[in-house]
Amino acid sequence: MKTGAQFQKDMSESRKEVYWMGQKLEQPTQNPILAPSFRTLALTYDLRFDPQAEGVAVRPSAAGPINAFCSIHFGLEDLVSKVRLLRLLGQKTGTCFQRCVGWDALNALYSVTYDIDAQAGSDYHQRFRRFLAHVQKDDLVCTGAMTDVKGDRRLRPGEQADPDMYLHVVKRSPEGVVVRGAKAHQTGSIFAHEVIVMPTRSMRDSERDYAISFAVPSDTPGLVYIVGRQVDDTRRVEGSEGLGNDRYGGHESLIVFDDVFVPRDRIFLDGESSFTASLVDRFSAYHRQSYGGCKVGVADVLIGAAALAAEYNGTDQAQPIQHKLAEMVYLNETLFSCGLACSTAGAQTASGNFLVDPLLANVCKLNVTCFPYEIARLAVDIAGGLIATLPSPEDLHNPRTGPLVEKYLRGVAEYPTADRMKVLRLIESMTMGNSAVHYLTESLHGAGSPEAQTMVIARSADLERKKNLARDLARISPET
Ligand code: SF4
Ligand code: FE
């Protein structure tokens, strides 16, 4: 298993083609705007040295202990342990730690490649296991690339004016394939070792060139990374005090596949369109489970910040504030319950690994699209309007304004004004600033937007059975 320092070495040697604000970045780990994202990912390596992570950060494997983020779930307890690990990392970083997408892709491909081989007599599962062994042995960060840019939403992949709106095969040879397209919103991708590509939706037989899944090293020629902007990102170059959370953060990029060659041995699905639905569904189920861990941990930080702000304001003993804090805890623990429930209700797949309960995982994520917004609203309510009008830390250091800010922005006398300002900055960041990118927008759209979860829930609802239950109790004949 690697350490964060070894991970740093890997990334400084990586030759990815990365663009940020119109500039080509030679050393993204040194870029002040991307450095917090790098530090967050590095913690997924160093967490195992933290006694709090005992039993969740490391898993056994046939080849010895491995980083949990590279593991396959071989029991319900592994699924539960995953949710606990993600909550812990959310608590420690207050942001997205960017390593779960690849983990979820590994587990989805493990079972789907097995299923394809069982029907088609192919050798995808063995190929995938060779790739998995490489990931586990070298303790690699994988980014899971699913979301295509999609172009005109009214048209299917093959009907687009530009055929590259969905990633597809443009050339074939006995050695492999060449692919073209782009994947959007790629969490953590600048600091990944490997890119695992999956189709974004179920494909039809006529769309076989779009039914492709594979992995390539992240610095493969032809891969171009264009980093997305985030609210308040340039505060990171102003200095640390105005950030709220100056240590940790996340990033996303648009990854363009500009005619990228994929060797045959790294292709895990190619043209088997009838299996694309189960790959999308299984990956989504795992990733929707993930949110019942990571976002819960992040909210633990926000609830703590709101409680601190109340203490500094002198409102912590007021009953309405205690009520609001309890409401935040109830909402957050409901999400955790959903994360645990879909894990304990999981089941074994034909391949031997375990999959979460898809219906409950989708219920989990649909709740995550709502509850963090209410938790954030309550945090802003408790903090007060000062989070939107607070002067800068520089004003606290200016000889003329410093004593004035110190005097007039003090709450309860025994707490320093600077601490009150720091906690308000943290709440600002998590509810409307840089950290809100990952606490709020990602809760809404990450792992699929709310409608995607509603569709799965509607599909899994089994209303006929429920109607029969009602008929039975109401003494209505089954025929009517
Ligand atoms: Fe992991 Fe959560 Fe970030 Fe997804 S949103 S990569 S589950 S921390
Ligand atoms: Fe995500």
Short mmCIF file of C-alpha atoms and ligand atoms in Angstrom, two decimals:
data_model
loop_
_atom_site.label_atom_id
_atom_site.label_comp_id
_atom_site.label_asym_id
_atom_site.label_seq_id
_atom_site.Cartn_x
_atom_site.Cartn_y
_atom_site.Cartn_z
CA MET A 1 0.00 0.00 0.00
CA LYS A 2 1.17 3.48 -0.87
CA THR A 3 1.51 6.50 1.40
CA GLY A 4 0.37 10.02 0.52
CA ALA A 5 4.02 10.94 -0.14
CA GLN A 6 4.40 8.08 -2.64
CA PHE A 7 1.16 9.17 -4.28
CA GLN A 8 2.63 12.68 -4.60
CA LYS A 9 5.67 11.21 -6.38
CA ASP A 10 3.41 9.31 -8.82
CA MET A 11 1.44 12.42 -9.65
CA SER A 12 4.51 14.62 -10.10
CA GLU A 13 5.81 12.06 -12.63
CA SER A 14 2.47 11.80 -14.47
CA ARG A 15 2.54 13.37 -17.95
CA LYS A 16 -1.13 14.25 -18.32
CA GLU A 17 -2.26 17.02 -20.68
CA VAL A 18 -4.08 19.31 -18.22
CA TYR A 19 -5.54 22.78 -18.88
CA TRP A 20 -6.71 25.18 -16.20
CA MET A 21 -7.97 28.69 -16.92
CA GLY A 22 -6.43 28.63 -20.39
CA GLN A 23 -3.00 27.47 -19.23
CA LYS A 24 -1.33 24.11 -19.67
CA LEU A 25 -0.30 22.82 -16.23
CA GLU A 26 2.96 20.88 -16.02
CA GLN A 27 2.67 20.18 -12.26
CA PRO A 28 -0.99 20.20 -11.13
CA THR A 29 -0.01 19.13 -7.60
CA GLN A 30 1.80 22.50 -7.24
CA ASN A 31 -1.16 24.57 -8.46
CA PRO A 32 -2.65 26.39 -5.44
CA ILE A 33 -6.19 25.93 -6.69
CA LEU A 34 -5.79 22.18 -7.25
CA ALA A 35 -3.52 21.45 -4.27
CA PRO A 36 -6.41 21.03 -1.73
CA SER A 37 -7.92 18.41 -4.03
CA PHE A 38 -4.59 16.59 -4.16
CA ARG A 39 -4.25 16.70 -0.35
CA THR A 40 -7.76 15.26 0.02
CA LEU A 41 -6.93 12.32 -2.24
CA ALA A 42 -3.62 11.83 -0.44
CA LEU A 43 -5.59 11.32 2.75
CA THR A 44 -7.21 8.22 1.20
CA TYR A 45 -3.66 6.76 1.40
CA ASP A 46 -2.63 8.03 4.83
CA LEU A 47 -5.93 7.41 6.59
CA ARG A 48 -4.82 3.88 7.50
CA PHE A 49 -2.36 5.36 10.01
CA ASP A 50 -5.27 7.01 11.85
CA PRO A 51 -6.58 4.85 14.75
CA GLN A 52 -10.14 5.99 13.96
CA ALA A 53 -9.88 4.22 10.59
CA GLU A 54 -9.05 0.84 12.09
CA GLY A 55 -11.08 -1.89 10.44
CA VAL A 56 -12.35 0.24 7.53
CA ALA A 57 -9.35 1.64 5.60
CA VAL A 58 -7.59 -1.68 4.84
CA ARG A 59 -9.06 -4.91 3.50
CA PRO A 60 -7.60 -8.40 3.19
CA SER A 61 -6.96 -9.90 -0.26
CA ALA A 62 -5.35 -13.09 -1.57
CA ALA A 63 -2.14 -11.09 -2.18
CA GLY A 64 -2.15 -9.45 1.29
CA PRO A 65 -3.69 -6.31 2.79
CA ILE A 66 -4.90 -3.70 0.29
CA ASN A 67 -6.33 -0.19 0.40
CA ALA A 68 -10.12 -0.51 0.83
CA PHE A 69 -10.63 1.84 -2.13
CA CYS A 70 -9.20 -0.86 -4.43
CA SER A 71 -11.21 -3.73 -2.96
CA ILE A 72 -14.13 -5.86 -4.10
CA HIS A 73 -17.03 -6.28 -1.67
CA PHE A 74 -17.27 -9.96 -0.72
CA GLY A 75 -19.91 -9.68 1.99
CA LEU A 76 -22.62 -7.41 3.40
CA GLU A 77 -20.19 -6.33 6.11
CA ASP A 78 -17.89 -4.96 3.38
CA LEU A 79 -20.74 -2.81 2.07
CA VAL A 80 -21.44 -1.49 5.58
CA SER A 81 -17.74 -0.89 6.20
CA LYS A 82 -17.58 1.18 3.00
CA VAL A 83 -20.33 3.54 4.25
CA ARG A 84 -18.50 3.96 7.57
CA LEU A 85 -15.20 4.69 5.81
CA LEU A 86 -16.82 7.33 3.60
CA ARG A 87 -18.49 9.01 6.57
CA LEU A 88 -15.16 9.16 8.40
CA LEU A 89 -13.39 10.71 5.41
CA GLY A 90 -16.22 13.23 4.98
CA GLN A 91 -15.76 14.22 8.62
CA LYS A 92 -12.02 14.65 8.21
CA THR A 93 -12.08 16.60 4.93
CA GLY A 94 -15.47 18.36 4.79
CA THR A 95 -15.48 17.75 1.05
CA CYS A 96 -15.53 15.15 -1.71
CA PHE A 97 -12.46 12.92 -1.47
CA GLN A 98 -12.81 11.76 -5.08
CA ARG A 99 -11.81 8.13 -4.83
CA CYS A 100 -15.16 6.32 -4.63
CA VAL A 101 -16.18 6.61 -8.28
CA GLY A 102 -13.34 4.31 -9.29
CA TRP A 103 -14.10 1.95 -6.40
CA ASP A 104 -17.72 1.69 -7.50
CA ALA A 105 -16.68 1.14 -11.13
CA LEU A 106 -14.41 -1.76 -10.08
CA ASN A 107 -17.22 -3.47 -8.21
CA ALA A 108 -19.77 -2.99 -10.99
CA LEU A 109 -17.39 -4.29 -13.67
CA TYR A 110 -16.42 -7.28 -11.53
CA SER A 111 -19.93 -8.73 -11.71
CA VAL A 112 -20.98 -7.48 -15.17
CA THR A 113 -17.88 -8.88 -16.94
CA TYR A 114 -18.64 -12.22 -15.26
CA ASP A 115 -22.23 -12.13 -16.55
CA ILE A 116 -21.16 -11.29 -20.12
CA ASP A 117 -18.70 -14.19 -20.19
CA ALA A 118 -21.33 -16.58 -18.82
CA GLN A 119 -23.60 -15.74 -21.75
CA ALA A 120 -21.15 -14.99 -24.54
CA GLY A 121 -18.16 -17.23 -23.70
CA SER A 122 -15.86 -14.18 -23.81
CA ASP A 123 -12.85 -13.55 -21.55
CA TYR A 124 -13.72 -10.10 -20.19
CA HIS A 125 -13.78 -11.18 -16.54
CA GLN A 126 -10.22 -12.55 -16.67
CA ARG A 127 -9.02 -9.40 -18.43
CA PHE A 128 -10.76 -7.30 -15.80
CA ARG A 129 -9.24 -9.31 -12.96
CA ARG A 130 -5.76 -8.79 -14.38
CA PHE A 131 -6.44 -5.05 -14.41
CA LEU A 132 -7.86 -5.24 -10.86
CA ALA A 133 -4.75 -7.05 -9.61
CA HIS A 134 -2.61 -4.23 -11.07
CA VAL A 135 -4.79 -1.59 -9.34
CA GLN A 136 -4.62 -3.43 -6.02
CA LYS A 137 -0.90 -4.19 -6.17
CA ASP A 138 0.11 -0.61 -7.03
CA ASP A 139 -2.67 0.99 -4.89
CA LEU A 140 -3.95 3.16 -7.73
CA VAL A 141 -6.55 5.93 -7.89
CA CYS A 142 -9.09 5.17 -10.61
CA THR A 143 -11.50 7.73 -11.92
CA GLY A 144 -14.78 6.26 -13.15
CA ALA A 145 -15.79 7.99 -16.37
CA MET A 146 -19.45 7.49 -17.18
CA THR A 147 -21.20 10.79 -17.99
CA ASP A 148 -21.07 11.61 -21.70
CA VAL A 149 -21.62 15.21 -22.78
CA LYS A 150 -24.83 14.05 -24.58
CA GLY A 151 -25.31 16.96 -27.04
CA ASP A 152 -28.97 17.32 -28.06
CA ARG A 153 -30.89 15.53 -25.28
CA ARG A 154 -33.76 14.72 -27.68
CA LEU A 155 -31.51 12.47 -29.78
CA ARG A 156 -29.96 9.09 -29.07
CA PRO A 157 -26.18 8.57 -29.46
CA GLY A 158 -26.23 7.56 -33.13
CA GLU A 159 -28.71 10.30 -34.08
CA GLN A 160 -26.62 13.30 -32.93
CA ALA A 161 -25.46 15.87 -35.51
CA ASP A 162 -21.96 15.24 -34.12
CA PRO A 163 -21.41 11.48 -33.49
CA ASP A 164 -18.82 12.25 -30.80
CA MET A 165 -21.40 13.55 -28.28
CA TYR A 166 -21.27 10.04 -26.80
CA LEU A 167 -17.89 8.31 -26.53
CA HIS A 168 -17.58 5.63 -29.23
CA VAL A 169 -15.21 3.36 -31.14
CA VAL A 170 -13.93 4.98 -34.35
CA LYS A 171 -11.41 2.34 -35.43
CA ARG A 172 -10.76 -1.33 -34.76
CA SER A 173 -7.71 -3.55 -35.23
CA PRO A 174 -6.66 -6.95 -33.80
CA GLU A 175 -4.59 -5.06 -31.19
CA GLY A 176 -7.47 -2.94 -29.85
CA VAL A 177 -9.74 0.01 -30.59
CA VAL A 178 -9.48 3.78 -31.01
CA VAL A 179 -12.15 5.80 -29.17
CA ARG A 180 -13.36 9.40 -29.47
CA GLY A 181 -15.70 11.48 -27.29
CA ALA A 182 -15.69 13.29 -23.95
CA LYS A 183 -16.72 12.53 -20.37
CA ALA A 184 -17.99 15.42 -18.23
CA HIS A 185 -17.77 16.21 -14.48
CA GLN A 186 -14.85 13.83 -13.86
CA THR A 187 -14.25 13.98 -10.13
CA GLY A 188 -10.61 13.74 -9.04
CA SER A 189 -9.44 12.94 -12.58
CA ILE A 190 -6.31 15.14 -12.62
CA PHE A 191 -4.88 13.05 -9.78
CA ALA A 192 -5.99 9.62 -11.00
CA HIS A 193 -3.64 6.90 -12.20
CA GLU A 194 -6.24 5.13 -14.32
CA VAL A 195 -9.42 6.15 -16.16
CA ILE A 196 -12.17 3.51 -16.21
CA VAL A 197 -14.70 4.25 -18.95
CA MET A 198 -18.29 2.99 -18.93
CA PRO A 199 -21.26 3.79 -21.18
CA THR A 200 -23.49 6.56 -19.85
CA ARG A 201 -26.80 4.82 -20.61
CA SER A 202 -28.18 1.54 -21.87
CA MET A 203 -27.38 1.12 -25.56
CA ARG A 204 -29.33 -0.59 -28.34
CA ASP A 205 -27.96 -3.16 -30.80
CA SER A 206 -27.72 -0.38 -33.40
CA GLU A 207 -25.45 1.52 -30.99
CA ARG A 208 -22.79 -1.14 -30.51
CA ASP A 209 -19.89 1.24 -31.16
CA TYR A 210 -21.13 3.23 -28.15
CA ALA A 211 -21.34 0.11 -25.98
CA ILE A 212 -17.72 0.17 -24.80
CA SER A 213 -16.02 -0.11 -21.42
CA PHE A 214 -12.27 -0.09 -20.81
CA ALA A 215 -9.44 1.31 -18.69
CA VAL A 216 -6.44 3.37 -19.80
CA PRO A 217 -3.58 4.95 -17.84
CA SER A 218 -4.55 8.56 -17.19
CA ASP A 219 -1.58 9.98 -19.12
CA THR A 220 -2.34 8.03 -22.31
CA PRO A 221 -1.71 10.22 -25.41
CA GLY A 222 -4.92 11.78 -26.71
CA LEU A 223 -6.48 12.33 -23.26
CA VAL A 224 -7.02 16.05 -22.63
CA TYR A 225 -8.19 17.30 -19.21
CA ILE A 226 -9.92 20.68 -18.94
CA VAL A 227 -10.43 21.62 -15.28
CA GLY A 228 -13.77 23.17 -14.27
CA ARG A 229 -13.97 26.44 -12.35
CA GLN A 230 -15.52 26.52 -8.91
CA VAL A 231 -17.08 29.33 -6.94
CA ASP A 232 -14.46 31.17 -4.85
CA ASP A 233 -11.58 29.08 -6.31
CA THR A 234 -9.30 32.12 -6.54
CA ARG A 235 -9.64 32.72 -2.79
CA ARG A 236 -7.08 29.90 -2.60
CA VAL A 237 -4.44 32.16 -4.14
CA GLU A 238 -5.37 35.05 -1.83
CA GLY A 239 -4.21 33.15 1.25
CA SER A 240 -5.67 30.61 3.58
CA GLU A 241 -7.67 32.63 6.08
CA GLY A 242 -10.59 33.58 3.86
CA LEU A 243 -11.44 30.03 2.87
CA GLY A 244 -13.16 28.37 5.79
CA ASN A 245 -11.55 25.06 4.77
CA ASP A 246 -8.04 25.79 3.49
CA ARG A 247 -6.74 22.22 3.59
CA TYR A 248 -9.18 20.17 1.56
CA GLY A 249 -11.26 20.44 -1.61
CA GLY A 250 -12.17 18.62 -4.78
CA HIS A 251 -12.08 19.24 -8.52
CA GLU A 252 -13.77 18.06 -11.67
CA SER A 253 -12.61 18.09 -15.27
CA LEU A 254 -13.92 17.51 -18.76
CA ILE A 255 -11.89 14.60 -20.16
CA VAL A 256 -11.64 14.63 -23.94
CA PHE A 257 -10.72 11.37 -25.68
CA ASP A 258 -9.08 12.70 -28.82
CA ASP A 259 -8.64 9.39 -30.67
CA VAL A 260 -7.27 7.33 -27.80
CA PHE A 261 -5.93 3.83 -28.45
CA VAL A 262 -7.16 1.13 -26.05
CA PRO A 263 -5.30 -2.22 -26.11
CA ARG A 264 -7.48 -5.30 -26.34
CA ASP A 265 -6.50 -6.59 -22.91
CA ARG A 266 -7.97 -3.45 -21.29
CA ILE A 267 -11.40 -3.69 -22.94
CA PHE A 268 -14.11 -5.03 -20.58
CA LEU A 269 -17.22 -4.68 -22.76
CA ASP A 270 -17.28 -4.10 -26.51
CA GLY A 271 -20.55 -4.19 -28.39
CA GLU A 272 -22.51 -6.33 -25.90
CA SER A 273 -25.24 -3.68 -25.79
CA SER A 274 -27.66 -5.87 -23.80
CA PHE A 275 -25.28 -5.65 -20.78
CA THR A 276 -24.94 -1.86 -20.79
CA ALA A 277 -28.12 -1.43 -18.71
CA SER A 278 -26.87 -3.65 -15.91
CA LEU A 279 -23.45 -1.96 -15.92
CA VAL A 280 -25.07 1.49 -15.61
CA ASP A 281 -27.56 0.29 -12.97
CA ARG A 282 -24.98 -1.51 -10.81
CA PHE A 283 -22.46 1.29 -10.93
CA SER A 284 -25.21 3.81 -10.11
CA ALA A 285 -26.49 1.71 -7.22
CA TYR A 286 -23.02 1.49 -5.65
CA HIS A 287 -22.40 5.18 -6.16
CA ARG A 288 -25.81 6.18 -4.78
CA GLN A 289 -24.99 4.12 -1.68
CA SER A 290 -21.70 6.06 -1.38
CA TYR A 291 -23.55 9.33 -0.83
CA GLY A 292 -25.16 7.86 2.29
CA GLY A 293 -21.64 7.89 3.77
CA CYS A 294 -19.62 10.78 2.33
CA LYS A 295 -22.27 13.52 2.49
CA VAL A 296 -23.23 12.44 6.01
CA GLY A 297 -19.64 12.93 7.17
CA VAL A 298 -19.47 16.35 5.49
CA ALA A 299 -22.71 17.37 7.21
CA ASP A 300 -21.27 16.28 10.57
CA VAL A 301 -18.76 19.10 10.06
CA LEU A 302 -21.48 21.59 9.07
CA ILE A 303 -23.68 20.69 12.04
CA GLY A 304 -20.65 21.14 14.32
CA ALA A 305 -19.92 24.52 12.72
CA ALA A 306 -23.52 25.66 13.24
CA ALA A 307 -23.39 24.57 16.90
CA LEU A 308 -20.12 26.50 17.36
CA ALA A 309 -21.53 29.60 15.68
CA ALA A 310 -24.52 29.45 18.05
CA GLU A 311 -22.14 29.24 21.00
CA TYR A 312 -20.09 32.23 19.79
CA ASN A 313 -23.32 34.17 19.12
CA GLY A 314 -24.68 33.33 22.58
CA THR A 315 -27.76 31.58 21.18
CA ASP A 316 -26.80 27.97 21.89
CA GLN A 317 -29.09 27.61 24.90
CA ALA A 318 -32.13 29.04 23.09
CA GLN A 319 -34.73 26.35 22.50
CA PRO A 320 -35.39 27.18 18.81
CA ILE A 321 -31.65 26.81 18.08
CA GLN A 322 -31.46 23.49 19.89
CA HIS A 323 -34.50 22.39 17.92
CA LYS A 324 -32.88 23.37 14.60
CA LEU A 325 -29.65 21.52 15.49
CA ALA A 326 -31.68 18.42 16.37
CA GLU A 327 -33.50 18.75 13.03
CA MET A 328 -30.13 18.82 11.21
CA VAL A 329 -28.98 15.70 13.06
CA TYR A 330 -32.25 13.89 12.30
CA LEU A 331 -31.97 14.68 8.58
CA ASN A 332 -28.33 13.61 8.48
CA GLU A 333 -28.80 10.37 10.39
CA THR A 334 -31.72 9.52 8.09
CA LEU A 335 -29.25 9.65 5.19
CA PHE A 336 -26.80 7.47 7.11
CA SER A 337 -29.63 5.00 7.83
CA CYS A 338 -30.34 4.81 4.10
CA GLY A 339 -26.66 4.17 3.36
CA LEU A 340 -26.60 1.35 5.93
CA ALA A 341 -29.97 -0.05 4.90
CA CYS A 342 -29.12 -0.47 1.20
CA SER A 343 -25.88 -2.15 2.33
CA THR A 344 -27.38 -4.65 4.76
CA ALA A 345 -30.18 -5.45 2.26
CA GLY A 346 -27.59 -6.16 -0.47
CA ALA A 347 -27.17 -9.53 -2.16
CA GLN A 348 -24.51 -11.70 -3.76
CA THR A 349 -24.11 -11.56 -7.56
CA ALA A 350 -23.31 -14.57 -9.76
CA SER A 351 -19.65 -13.46 -9.79
CA GLY A 352 -19.47 -13.78 -5.99
CA ASN A 353 -19.22 -10.12 -5.05
CA PHE A 354 -22.01 -8.25 -3.25
CA LEU A 355 -24.27 -5.56 -4.65
CA VAL A 356 -26.31 -3.09 -2.58
CA ASP A 357 -30.11 -3.19 -2.73
CA PRO A 358 -30.75 -1.02 -5.81
CA LEU A 359 -34.15 0.33 -4.69
CA LEU A 360 -32.87 1.39 -1.26
CA ALA A 361 -29.67 2.85 -2.76
CA ASN A 362 -31.78 5.01 -5.04
CA VAL A 363 -34.00 6.07 -2.12
CA CYS A 364 -30.77 6.97 -0.29
CA LYS A 365 -29.50 9.18 -3.10
CA LEU A 366 -32.91 10.79 -3.76
CA ASN A 367 -32.96 11.87 -0.11
CA VAL A 368 -29.41 13.18 -0.56
CA THR A 369 -30.70 15.44 -3.34
CA CYS A 370 -32.94 17.18 -0.74
CA PHE A 371 -31.75 16.89 2.87
CA PRO A 372 -28.35 18.61 2.53
CA TYR A 373 -30.14 21.71 1.18
CA GLU A 374 -32.35 21.78 4.27
CA ILE A 375 -29.35 21.14 6.54
CA ALA A 376 -27.54 24.02 4.81
CA ARG A 377 -30.59 26.29 5.19
CA LEU A 378 -30.71 25.57 8.92
CA ALA A 379 -26.96 26.23 9.25
CA VAL A 380 -27.34 29.62 7.56
CA ASP A 381 -30.38 30.35 9.74
CA ILE A 382 -28.40 29.60 12.92
CA ALA A 383 -25.25 31.44 11.75
CA GLY A 384 -27.10 34.68 10.97
CA GLY A 385 -26.76 37.12 8.09
CA LEU A 386 -23.17 37.95 9.05
CA ILE A 387 -21.96 35.00 6.95
CA ALA A 388 -22.85 37.06 3.87
CA THR A 389 -21.50 40.43 5.06
CA LEU A 390 -18.42 39.46 7.05
CA PRO A 391 -15.30 41.60 6.42
CA SER A 392 -12.13 39.85 5.26
CA PRO A 393 -9.36 38.50 7.52
CA GLU A 394 -7.15 41.27 6.08
CA ASP A 395 -9.47 43.84 7.70
CA LEU A 396 -8.76 42.15 11.01
CA HIS A 397 -5.03 42.62 10.39
CA ASN A 398 -5.19 46.25 9.21
CA PRO A 399 -3.98 48.60 11.99
CA ARG A 400 -6.90 51.02 11.53
CA THR A 401 -9.77 48.54 11.00
CA GLY A 402 -8.39 45.59 13.00
CA PRO A 403 -9.32 46.88 16.48
CA LEU A 404 -12.73 48.01 15.15
CA VAL A 405 -13.52 44.63 13.60
CA GLU A 406 -12.22 42.91 16.72
CA LYS A 407 -14.47 45.05 18.95
CA TYR A 408 -17.68 45.23 16.93
CA LEU A 409 -17.80 41.69 15.54
CA ARG A 410 -17.30 39.99 18.88
CA GLY A 411 -20.16 37.84 20.10
CA VAL A 412 -19.91 36.20 23.54
CA ALA A 413 -17.02 37.99 25.29
CA GLU A 414 -14.87 34.94 26.07
CA TYR A 415 -14.60 33.82 22.43
CA PRO A 416 -12.08 35.59 20.17
CA THR A 417 -13.59 37.52 17.26
CA ALA A 418 -11.14 35.74 14.90
CA ASP A 419 -12.61 32.34 15.85
CA ARG A 420 -16.14 33.59 15.28
CA MET A 421 -15.07 34.83 11.84
CA LYS A 422 -13.38 31.51 11.02
CA VAL A 423 -16.42 29.39 11.81
CA LEU A 424 -18.70 31.74 9.87
CA ARG A 425 -16.30 31.43 6.89
CA LEU A 426 -16.54 27.65 7.14
CA ILE A 427 -20.35 27.79 7.08
CA GLU A 428 -20.19 30.26 4.19
CA SER A 429 -17.91 27.91 2.24
CA MET A 430 -20.04 24.82 2.89
CA THR A 431 -23.40 26.44 2.11
CA MET A 432 -22.64 28.92 -0.68
CA GLY A 433 -18.88 28.95 -1.31
CA ASN A 434 -16.22 26.57 -2.52
CA SER A 435 -17.16 23.57 -0.38
CA ALA A 436 -20.83 23.89 -1.44
CA VAL A 437 -19.81 22.64 -4.89
CA HIS A 438 -19.36 19.26 -3.27
CA TYR A 439 -21.85 19.44 -0.42
CA LEU A 440 -24.81 20.83 -2.38
CA THR A 441 -24.49 20.72 -6.19
CA GLU A 442 -22.83 17.32 -6.07
CA SER A 443 -25.55 16.04 -3.72
CA LEU A 444 -28.11 17.07 -6.31
CA HIS A 445 -26.43 15.94 -9.53
CA GLY A 446 -23.59 13.57 -8.54
CA ALA A 447 -24.30 9.85 -9.11
CA GLY A 448 -27.16 11.00 -11.35
CA SER A 449 -29.68 13.82 -11.04
CA PRO A 450 -32.89 13.28 -9.00
CA GLU A 451 -34.97 12.17 -11.98
CA ALA A 452 -32.57 9.27 -12.58
CA GLN A 453 -33.26 7.99 -9.08
CA THR A 454 -37.02 8.56 -9.41
CA MET A 455 -37.04 6.46 -12.60
CA VAL A 456 -35.34 3.52 -10.86
CA ILE A 457 -37.66 3.82 -7.87
CA ALA A 458 -40.72 3.86 -10.15
CA ARG A 459 -39.35 0.84 -12.05
CA SER A 460 -38.72 -1.11 -8.81
CA ALA A 461 -41.94 -0.12 -7.04
CA ASP A 462 -43.83 -3.39 -7.75
CA LEU A 463 -47.19 -1.61 -7.59
CA GLU A 464 -49.04 -4.77 -8.67
CA ARG A 465 -48.03 -6.50 -5.47
CA LYS A 466 -49.06 -3.49 -3.43
CA LYS A 467 -52.42 -3.36 -5.24
CA ASN A 468 -52.98 -7.01 -4.40
CA LEU A 469 -52.26 -6.29 -0.72
CA ALA A 470 -54.92 -3.58 -0.79
CA ARG A 471 -57.39 -5.80 -2.67
CA ASP A 472 -56.87 -8.57 -0.14
CA LEU A 473 -57.56 -6.43 2.93
CA ALA A 474 -60.45 -4.59 1.31
CA ARG A 475 -61.99 -7.91 0.14
CA ILE A 476 -61.81 -6.94 -3.54
CA SER A 477 -61.69 -9.84 -5.96
CA PRO A 478 -58.20 -10.32 -7.55
CA GLU A 479 -59.85 -10.16 -10.99
CA THR A 480 -61.07 -6.55 -10.65
FE1 SF4 B 1 -16.79 9.81 -3.02
FE2 SF4 B 1 -18.87 11.22 -2.25
FE3 SF4 B 1 -16.98 12.34 -3.74
FE4 SF4 B 1 -18.62 10.58 -4.86
S1 SF4 B 1 -19.22 12.55 -3.97
S2 SF4 B 1 -16.37 10.61 -5.05
S3 SF4 B 1 -18.98 9.19 -3.15
S4 SF4 B 1 -16.75 11.57 -1.68
FE FE B 2 -19.76 11.96 -6.90
#
